[in-house]
Structures are given as structure tokens and as C-alpha cells.
XYZ file of C-alpha atoms in Angstrom:
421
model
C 38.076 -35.218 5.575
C 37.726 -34.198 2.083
C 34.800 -36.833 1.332
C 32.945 -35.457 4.070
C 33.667 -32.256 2.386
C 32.755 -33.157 -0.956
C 29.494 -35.096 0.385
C 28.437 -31.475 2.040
C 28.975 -29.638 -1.127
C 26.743 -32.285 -2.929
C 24.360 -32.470 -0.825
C 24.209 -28.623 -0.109
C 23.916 -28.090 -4.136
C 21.088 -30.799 -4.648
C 18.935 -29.200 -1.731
C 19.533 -25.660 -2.742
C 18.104 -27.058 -6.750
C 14.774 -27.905 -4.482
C 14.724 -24.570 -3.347
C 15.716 -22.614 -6.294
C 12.990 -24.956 -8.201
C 10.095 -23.769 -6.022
C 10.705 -19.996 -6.342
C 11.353 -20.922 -10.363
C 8.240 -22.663 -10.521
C 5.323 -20.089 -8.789
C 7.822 -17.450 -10.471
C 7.151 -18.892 -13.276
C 3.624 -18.847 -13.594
C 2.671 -15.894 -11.865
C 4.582 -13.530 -13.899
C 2.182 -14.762 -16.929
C -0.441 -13.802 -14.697
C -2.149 -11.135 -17.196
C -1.494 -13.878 -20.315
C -4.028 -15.969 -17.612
C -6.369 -13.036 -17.427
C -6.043 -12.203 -20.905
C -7.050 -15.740 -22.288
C -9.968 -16.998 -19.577
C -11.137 -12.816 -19.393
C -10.648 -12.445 -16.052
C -11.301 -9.504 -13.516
C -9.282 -8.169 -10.630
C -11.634 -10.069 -8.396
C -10.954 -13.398 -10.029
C -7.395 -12.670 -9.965
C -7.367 -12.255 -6.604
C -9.507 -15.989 -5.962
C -7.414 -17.547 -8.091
C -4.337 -16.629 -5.803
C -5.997 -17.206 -2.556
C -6.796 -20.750 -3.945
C -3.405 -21.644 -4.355
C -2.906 -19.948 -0.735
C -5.326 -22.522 0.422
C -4.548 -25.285 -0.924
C -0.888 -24.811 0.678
C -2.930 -23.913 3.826
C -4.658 -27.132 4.303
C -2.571 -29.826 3.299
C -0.840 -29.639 6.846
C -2.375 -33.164 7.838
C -1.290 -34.535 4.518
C 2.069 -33.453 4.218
C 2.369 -34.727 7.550
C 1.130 -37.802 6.658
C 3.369 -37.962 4.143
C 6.282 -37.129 5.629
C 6.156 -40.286 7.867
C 5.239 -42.813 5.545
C 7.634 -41.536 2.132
C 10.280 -39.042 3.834
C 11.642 -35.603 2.876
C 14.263 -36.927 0.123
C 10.835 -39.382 -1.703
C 8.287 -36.444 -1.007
C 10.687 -34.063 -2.717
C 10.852 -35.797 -5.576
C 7.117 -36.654 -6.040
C 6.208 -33.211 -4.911
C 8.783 -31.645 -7.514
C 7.300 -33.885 -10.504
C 3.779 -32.349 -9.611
C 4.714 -29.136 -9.515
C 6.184 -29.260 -13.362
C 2.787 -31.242 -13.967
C 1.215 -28.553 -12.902
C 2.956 -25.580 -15.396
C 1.370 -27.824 -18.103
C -1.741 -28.270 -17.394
C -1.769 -24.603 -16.892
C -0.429 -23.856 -20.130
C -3.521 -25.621 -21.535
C -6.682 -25.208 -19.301
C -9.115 -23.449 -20.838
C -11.838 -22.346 -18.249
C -11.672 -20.720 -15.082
C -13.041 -23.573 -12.998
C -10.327 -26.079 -14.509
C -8.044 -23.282 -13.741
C -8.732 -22.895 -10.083
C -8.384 -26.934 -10.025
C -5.012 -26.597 -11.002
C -3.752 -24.071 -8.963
C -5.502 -25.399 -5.856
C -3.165 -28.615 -6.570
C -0.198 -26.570 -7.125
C -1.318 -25.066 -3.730
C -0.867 -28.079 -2.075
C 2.452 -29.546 -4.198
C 4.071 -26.077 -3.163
C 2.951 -27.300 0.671
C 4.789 -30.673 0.444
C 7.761 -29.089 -1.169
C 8.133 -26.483 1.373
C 8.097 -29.368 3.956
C 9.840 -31.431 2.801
C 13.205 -29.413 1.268
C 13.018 -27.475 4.826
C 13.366 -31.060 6.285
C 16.466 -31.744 3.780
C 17.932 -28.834 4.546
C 17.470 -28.899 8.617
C 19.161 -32.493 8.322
C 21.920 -31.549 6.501
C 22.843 -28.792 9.074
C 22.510 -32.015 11.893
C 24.204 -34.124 9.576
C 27.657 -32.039 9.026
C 27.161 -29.837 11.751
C 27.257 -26.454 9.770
C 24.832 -23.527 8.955
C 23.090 -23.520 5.802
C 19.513 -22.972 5.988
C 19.695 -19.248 5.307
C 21.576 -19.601 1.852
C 19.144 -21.888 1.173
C 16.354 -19.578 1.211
C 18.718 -17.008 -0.637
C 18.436 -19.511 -3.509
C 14.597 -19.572 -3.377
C 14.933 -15.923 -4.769
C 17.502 -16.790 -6.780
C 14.951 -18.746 -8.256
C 12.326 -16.244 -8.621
C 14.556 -14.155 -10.427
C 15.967 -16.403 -13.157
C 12.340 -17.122 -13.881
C 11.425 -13.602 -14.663
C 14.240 -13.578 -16.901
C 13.195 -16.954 -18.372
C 9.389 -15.190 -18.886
C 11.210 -11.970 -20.554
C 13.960 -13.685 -22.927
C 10.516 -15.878 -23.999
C 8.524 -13.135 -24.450
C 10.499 -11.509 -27.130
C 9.978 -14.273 -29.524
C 6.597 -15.585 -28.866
C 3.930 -14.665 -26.153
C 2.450 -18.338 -26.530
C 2.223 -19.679 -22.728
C 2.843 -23.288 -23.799
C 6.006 -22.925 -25.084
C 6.626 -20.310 -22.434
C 5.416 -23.284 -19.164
C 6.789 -25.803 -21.734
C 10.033 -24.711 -21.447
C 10.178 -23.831 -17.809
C 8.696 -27.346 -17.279
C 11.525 -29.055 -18.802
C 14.539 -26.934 -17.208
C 12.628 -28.320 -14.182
C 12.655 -31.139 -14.483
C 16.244 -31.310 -15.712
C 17.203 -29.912 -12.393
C 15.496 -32.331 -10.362
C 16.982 -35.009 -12.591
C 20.668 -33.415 -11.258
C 19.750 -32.496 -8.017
C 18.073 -36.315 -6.797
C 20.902 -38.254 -6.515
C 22.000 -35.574 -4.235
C 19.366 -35.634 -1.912
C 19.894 -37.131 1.974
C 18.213 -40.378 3.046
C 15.908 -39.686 6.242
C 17.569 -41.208 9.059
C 19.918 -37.941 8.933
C 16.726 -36.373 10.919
C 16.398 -36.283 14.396
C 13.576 -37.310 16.572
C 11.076 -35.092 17.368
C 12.890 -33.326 20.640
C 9.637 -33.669 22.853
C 9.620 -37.661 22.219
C 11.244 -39.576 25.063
C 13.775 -41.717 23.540
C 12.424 -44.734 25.556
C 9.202 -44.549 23.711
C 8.932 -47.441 21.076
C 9.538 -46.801 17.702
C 5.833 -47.199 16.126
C 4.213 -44.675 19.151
C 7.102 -42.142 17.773
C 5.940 -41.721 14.079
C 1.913 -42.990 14.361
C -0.497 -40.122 13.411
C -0.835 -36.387 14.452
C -0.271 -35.384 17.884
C -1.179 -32.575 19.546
C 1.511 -29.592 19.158
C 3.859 -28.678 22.105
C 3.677 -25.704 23.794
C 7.091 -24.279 21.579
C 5.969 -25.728 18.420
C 2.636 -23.218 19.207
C 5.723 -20.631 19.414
C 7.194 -21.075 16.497
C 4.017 -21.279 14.837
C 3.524 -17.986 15.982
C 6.993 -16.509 15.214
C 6.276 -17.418 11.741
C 2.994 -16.378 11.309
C 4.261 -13.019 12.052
C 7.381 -12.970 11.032
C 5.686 -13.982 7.699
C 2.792 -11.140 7.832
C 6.125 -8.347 7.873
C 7.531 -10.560 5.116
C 4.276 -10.112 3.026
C 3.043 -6.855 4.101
C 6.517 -5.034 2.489
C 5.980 -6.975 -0.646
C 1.805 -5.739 -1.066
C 2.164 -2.433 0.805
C 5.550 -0.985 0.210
C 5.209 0.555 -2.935
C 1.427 2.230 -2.551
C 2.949 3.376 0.687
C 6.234 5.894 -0.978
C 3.366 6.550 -3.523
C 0.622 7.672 -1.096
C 2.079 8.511 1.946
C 5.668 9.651 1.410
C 4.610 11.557 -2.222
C 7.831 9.749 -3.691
C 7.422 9.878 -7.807
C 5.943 7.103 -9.352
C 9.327 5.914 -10.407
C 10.702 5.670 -7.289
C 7.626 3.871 -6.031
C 8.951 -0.234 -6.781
C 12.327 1.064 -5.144
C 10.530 -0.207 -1.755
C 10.301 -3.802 -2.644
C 13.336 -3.857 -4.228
C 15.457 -2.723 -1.201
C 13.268 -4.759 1.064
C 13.986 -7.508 -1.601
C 17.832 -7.109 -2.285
C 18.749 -6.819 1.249
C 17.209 -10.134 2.403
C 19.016 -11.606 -0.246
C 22.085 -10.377 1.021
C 21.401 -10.840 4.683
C 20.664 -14.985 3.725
C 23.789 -15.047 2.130
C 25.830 -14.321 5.477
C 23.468 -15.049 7.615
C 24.409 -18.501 8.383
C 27.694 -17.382 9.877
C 26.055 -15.141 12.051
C 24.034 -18.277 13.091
C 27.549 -20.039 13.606
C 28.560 -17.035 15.999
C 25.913 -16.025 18.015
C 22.943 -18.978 18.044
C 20.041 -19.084 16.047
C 17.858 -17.830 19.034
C 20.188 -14.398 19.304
C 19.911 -14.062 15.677
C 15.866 -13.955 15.685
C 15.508 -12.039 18.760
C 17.454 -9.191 17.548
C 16.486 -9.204 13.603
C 13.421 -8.901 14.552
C 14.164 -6.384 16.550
C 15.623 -4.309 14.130
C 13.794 -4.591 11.958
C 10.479 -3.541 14.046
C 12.263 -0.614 15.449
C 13.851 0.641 12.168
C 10.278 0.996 10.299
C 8.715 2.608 13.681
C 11.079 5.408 13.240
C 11.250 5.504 9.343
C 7.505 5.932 9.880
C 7.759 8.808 12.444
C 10.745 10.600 10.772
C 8.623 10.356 7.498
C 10.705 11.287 3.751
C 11.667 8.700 0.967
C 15.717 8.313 2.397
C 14.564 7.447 5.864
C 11.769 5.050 4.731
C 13.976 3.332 2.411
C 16.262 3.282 5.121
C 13.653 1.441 7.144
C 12.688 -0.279 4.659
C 16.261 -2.397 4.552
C 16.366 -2.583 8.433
C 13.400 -4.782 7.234
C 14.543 -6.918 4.753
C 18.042 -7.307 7.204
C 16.171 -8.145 10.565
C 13.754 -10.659 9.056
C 15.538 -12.636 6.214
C 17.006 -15.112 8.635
C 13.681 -15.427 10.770
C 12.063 -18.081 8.812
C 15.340 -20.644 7.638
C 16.275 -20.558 11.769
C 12.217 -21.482 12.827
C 12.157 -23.812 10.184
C 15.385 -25.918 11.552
C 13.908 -25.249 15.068
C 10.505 -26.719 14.015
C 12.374 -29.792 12.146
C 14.080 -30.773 15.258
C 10.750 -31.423 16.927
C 9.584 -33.666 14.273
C 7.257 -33.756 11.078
C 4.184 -32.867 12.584
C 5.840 -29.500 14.227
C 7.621 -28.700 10.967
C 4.021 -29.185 8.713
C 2.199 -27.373 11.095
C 4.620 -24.124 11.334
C 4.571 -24.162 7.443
C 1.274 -23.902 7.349
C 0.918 -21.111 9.435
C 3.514 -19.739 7.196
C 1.368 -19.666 4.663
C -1.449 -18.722 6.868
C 0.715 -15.492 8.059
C 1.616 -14.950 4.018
C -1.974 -14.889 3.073
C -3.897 -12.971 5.708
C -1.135 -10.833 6.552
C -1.900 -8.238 4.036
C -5.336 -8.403 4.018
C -5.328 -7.511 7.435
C -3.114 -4.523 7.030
C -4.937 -3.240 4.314
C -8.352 -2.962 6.885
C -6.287 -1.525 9.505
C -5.037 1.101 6.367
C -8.633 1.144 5.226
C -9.722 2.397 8.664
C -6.918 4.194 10.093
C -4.730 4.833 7.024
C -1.161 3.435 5.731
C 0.925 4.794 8.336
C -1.200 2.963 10.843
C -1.541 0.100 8.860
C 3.053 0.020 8.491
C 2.877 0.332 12.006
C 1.256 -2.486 12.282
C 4.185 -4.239 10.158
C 6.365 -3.436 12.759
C 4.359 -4.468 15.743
C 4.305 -7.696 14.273
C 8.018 -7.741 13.526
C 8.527 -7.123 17.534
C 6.172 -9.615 18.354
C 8.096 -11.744 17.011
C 10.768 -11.200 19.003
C 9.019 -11.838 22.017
C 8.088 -15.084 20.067
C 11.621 -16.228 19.961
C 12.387 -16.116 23.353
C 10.186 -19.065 24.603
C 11.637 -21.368 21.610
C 13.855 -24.008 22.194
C 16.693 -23.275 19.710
C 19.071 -26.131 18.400
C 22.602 -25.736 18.694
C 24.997 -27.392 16.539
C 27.390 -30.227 17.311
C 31.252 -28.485 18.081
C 32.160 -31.873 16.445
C 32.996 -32.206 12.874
C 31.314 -35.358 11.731
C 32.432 -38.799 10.588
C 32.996 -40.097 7.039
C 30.343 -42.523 8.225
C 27.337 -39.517 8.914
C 28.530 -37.818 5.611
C 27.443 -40.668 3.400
C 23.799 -40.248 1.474
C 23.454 -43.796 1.748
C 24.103 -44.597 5.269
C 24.427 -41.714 7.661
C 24.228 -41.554 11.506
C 22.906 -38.316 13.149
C 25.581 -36.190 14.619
C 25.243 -35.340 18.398
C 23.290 -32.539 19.396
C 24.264 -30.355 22.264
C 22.448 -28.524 24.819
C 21.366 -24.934 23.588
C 23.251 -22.620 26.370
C 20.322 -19.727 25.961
C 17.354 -19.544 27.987
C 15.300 -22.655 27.412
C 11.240 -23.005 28.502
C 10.556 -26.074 30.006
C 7.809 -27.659 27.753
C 4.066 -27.613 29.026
């Protein structure tokens, strides 16, 4: 009993270092964003490539992750992922032209890809492997991360504005917490088969190439795509829209992001006992819900309290959206978990973008509205998933050891299932 506890906690601490080391990371070098601009002269326009490129390059390394995925595994791919990631804060530090520039950030593009992958893999077979919640702390910890990197950039700023020893030293707290966090990490065979592979199929027809996504893999794809877009659209639009639309003072402006911000935080925290209590698939449908219907009517009430208000129905109803499609979307296999990542980052990307033309046209309100279409469409999204349900059994010492665990049994979700196409 109390190594199985003690494996959890380990294991639960070394995958939340993977997540906490992503946000750190991109945290990291995006708050020295205007150092960047400063030293290769850059415009707004460039600024903006030289994000999308890194967008892209997480975009399109879907087949490779994949790839990947099968022939190293989540716990190796970490790892190697992880090392190229700190690579990549030093060759930043150091490249001196634009073109070299976008080369490196395309790459960190694609590490950020494999690293999203693969730690959502880790922490999907952890919650298979000891039967318990965890995904949404998880993803608490990603902002965790974010956060003690903007510290990191501050406390270095105030003694030297030099972006080497700034990525230097970010590099090596990195890497330290890799070097803690690896031993931690689960072997593979704690992840289930992909659910839509008959279990009489032989073993090399199971894991050869891509296949051809399921009908509720398309599903989740799409619950994350939008689920993402709301997630982005607060972050890019929030702020401009207090300032332009409800008149609030330009101090009160950021006060949108942050509540949108602070309040997902605090709903990942808890949220995995929700997931305990009332399924994963309950806890999607009406998040989303909420938090589509909230910003409708902060939008038609109009005034900074019941925006803000709105604003946090937001940041409630979506934070556990993406850690519960992520475990649904490991559960069906590599391939389905690569390919709703990438349209993650798909829904992260163009989301905004596409808000702003529908503001451009129409104007913000329009464009918010928007936001919370897409928040109810995901909703409807959720319902034709197949949601896992976790084992009522606790699990043996043997499936709590790193080194040799056995997958614990998976019931039958009791919600509405779709029969696959």
C-alpha cells in the first residue's frame, strides 16, 4: 500500500517537472522577446513570423512525433525532446541573424510538439496505471511554469540584460530538472492499446505506421481545436476588448487575462476530483458550457464587473477541457494523441487570427461572440467522444513499479457512448 503510494507521488512529481519545464522553457524565451527584436532590428511583422514559425513547426511534426512515439516511447521521447528544447535556449542566446533565428525556433516548434506528446502520454498512463485523476494538475503546473520563468527573466534583468547569461541560466535549471525528474518517469507498457484496435490483431499490425483516424479521434480533434481557439482568443483579445469596447482604464485593461488566467489555474488544481465524481465526459460537456454561456451574457449585459465576471466563467469552464481530451485521445493510441495535439496547436494559432477578421469586419463584440460559439461547440463535441473511465480498483504493488508495471483494468464508461464508424 504505501509503495504504491510512494511510486504515485514519484511518478506524479517527475511528470509534472516535464510539464512545468515546457511552460519554463517558451516562457522563457518569449518574455525576452523585445531583447530578440532589439538585437536582429526587428519589426512587428517579423515578430509576428517568427512566432507563427514556431506555431508551425509544432503544427507539422504530427507524423514525426508519431513516428516517434512507436519506435522510442513517451518516457525516451521526453527525455530527448527535453534536451532539445534547452539546446534550443542556447542557440538562441547566440544567433545572430534573422534567418538563423527562424531556424531555431522552427526546431523548438517541433521539440515543443514531441514534448507535448509525449508528457500527455506520461501523464494519461499514470492515471491508467494507479487509477487516479491527475491530468488537470498537471496542466496547472505548465503555468506554474510560465510564471517562475517570468520571475527568472525579472530577478535577471536587474543585474544584467545580457540574454546569454539570461537563456544560460534558464538552460541549466533545465536541465537540472530533467536530471531529477528522469528517473521518475514511467516505462511504456503502462499505456493502453489504442481502444479501436481489436485485441486479436497481432502485435506488429498494432503499432506499424499511421492509420487513418477514427471517427472520435476526428471528435476530439475537434473539441480541441476549439476548445483551444477560446483558450487563445482570451489571451490575444481580452485586454483590447475592456480597452475598446467596455472603456475600462488602461490599468484595468491586463485584469482580463489575468482573471481568465488565475482561474484556470485554480479550476486545474481541483479539477481532477471533479473528474473522480462526475466522469471526464460530464466535466467537458458542462465547462464548456459555462463557459460559452457566461461570456454570451457578459457580452450582452456589457460593463467591466460583468465582463470580468464572464471572463472567469471562461477560464473555469475550459481549464479542464484539454488535460480530459488529451487522456481520451491517449487511450486510442499514439497516432490519435499526435494528431489531436496538433490540432491543438492548429486551434492555438489560427484561433485568433480568425477572431480578429470577424472583429475586423463586424467588430469585437462580434468577434467575443464568436469565443463563445466556439466554447459551445465544443460541448456538442464532447458528446460523441468515447470517455475513459477509471478502474474502481486500487492497483497492485506489481502495476505501481516504473520498472515493470501491468496496465490496470479499464471499465466500461457508463455515459452515452457512439459506436465507432
Amino acid at each position: 500500500m504505501f509503495r504504491v503510494r510512494d511510486d504515485y507521488r514519484r511518478a506524479h512529481l517527475a511528470i509534472a517537472a516535464l510539464f512545468l519545464f515546457l511552460g519554463f522553457q517558451y516562457a522563457t524565451w518569449v518574455s525576452r522577446l523585445p531583447a530578440l527584436r532589439t538585437r536582429l532590428d526587428l519589426g512587428e511583422a517579423r515578430i509576428g513570423v517568427l512566432l507563427m514559425v514556431c506555431g508551425i513547426g509544432a503544427a507539422v511534426s504530427f507524423p514525426l512525433v508519431a513516428v516517434l512515439m512507436k519506435r522510442l516511447g513517451s518516457r525516451l521521447l521526453s527525455v530527448l525532446s527535453a534536451l532539445a528544447l534547452a539546446a534550443v535556449l542556447v542557440a538562441l542566446s547566440v544567433a545572430s541573424s534573422y534567418p538563423v533565428t527562424l531556424l531555431v525556433v522552427f526546431c523548438d516548434g517541433v521539440a515543443v510538439g514531441c514534448l507535448n506528446v509525449a508528457m500527455n502520454a506520461q501523464g494519461a498512463a499514470l492515471e491508467v496505471a494507479h487509477g487516479r485523476t491527475a491530468m488537470s494538475r498537471l496542466h496547472a503546473t505548465f503555468s506554474g511554469g510560465s510564471l517562475l520563468a517570468a520571475l527568472l527573466a525579472s530577478a535577471v534583468n536587474a543585474f544584467t540584460p545580457s540574454l546569454p547569461v539570461h537563456f544560460g541560466v534558464a538552460a541549466a535549471l533545465l536541465l537540472l530538472v530533467l536530471g531529477l525528474a528522469r528517473p521518475g518517469l514511467l516505462t511504456d507498457d503502462r499505456q493502453p492499446a489504442p481502444a479501436d484496435t481489436p485485441a486479436d490483431a497481432p502485435t506488429g499490425q498494432k503499432r506499424r505506421g499511421l492509420t487513418l483516424p477514427s471517427r472520435v479521434t476526428v471528435w476530439m480533434g475537434l473539441a480541441m481545436v476549439f476548445g483551444t481557439v477560446t483558450e487563445g482568443a482570451m489571451n490575444d483579445w481580452s485586454a483590447l476588448y475592456l480597452k475598446d469596447v467596455v472603456h475600462a482604464a488602461p490599468s484595468l485593461a491586463p485584469l482580463g487575462i489575468a482573471v481568465v488566467a488565475v482561474m484556470m489555474v485554480l479550476a486545474r488544481l481541483f479539477a481532477d476530483g471533479w473528474r473522480t465524481r462526475f466522469g471526464d465526459g460530464r466535466i467537458v460537456r458542462v465547462g464548456s458550457l459555462l463557459a460559452g454561456a457566461g461570456l454570451a451574457l457578459a457580452l450582452l449585459a456589457g460593463g467591466l464587473v460583468p465582463t470580468l465576471l464572464g471572463f472567469a466563467c471562461v477560464g473555469v469552464g475550459v481549464a479542464a477541457v484539454t488535460p480530459c481530451v488529451y487522456v481520451a485521445a491517449a487511450r486510442q493510441g499514439a497516432d490519435a494523441l499526435s494528431l489531436v495535439a496538433a490540432m491543438g496547436t492548429t486551434g492555438l494559432l489560427a484561433g485568433p487570427a480568425v477572431i480578429g477578421f470577424i472583429a475586423n469586419g463586424s467588430g469585437l463584440t462580434w468577434g467575443m461572440g464568436a469565443v463563445a460559439a466556439s466554447a459551445a461547440i465544443v460541448s456538442l463535441c464532447a458528446t460523441q467522444i468515447r470517455w475513459p473511465a477509471l478502474t474502481d480498483a486500487p492497483p497492485t504493488p506489481t502495476s505501481a513499479s516504473p520498472a515493470a508495471p501491468a496496465p490496470a483494468t479499464e471499465t466500461v464508461p457508463t455515459e452515452a457512448v457512439p459506436t465507432e464508424a
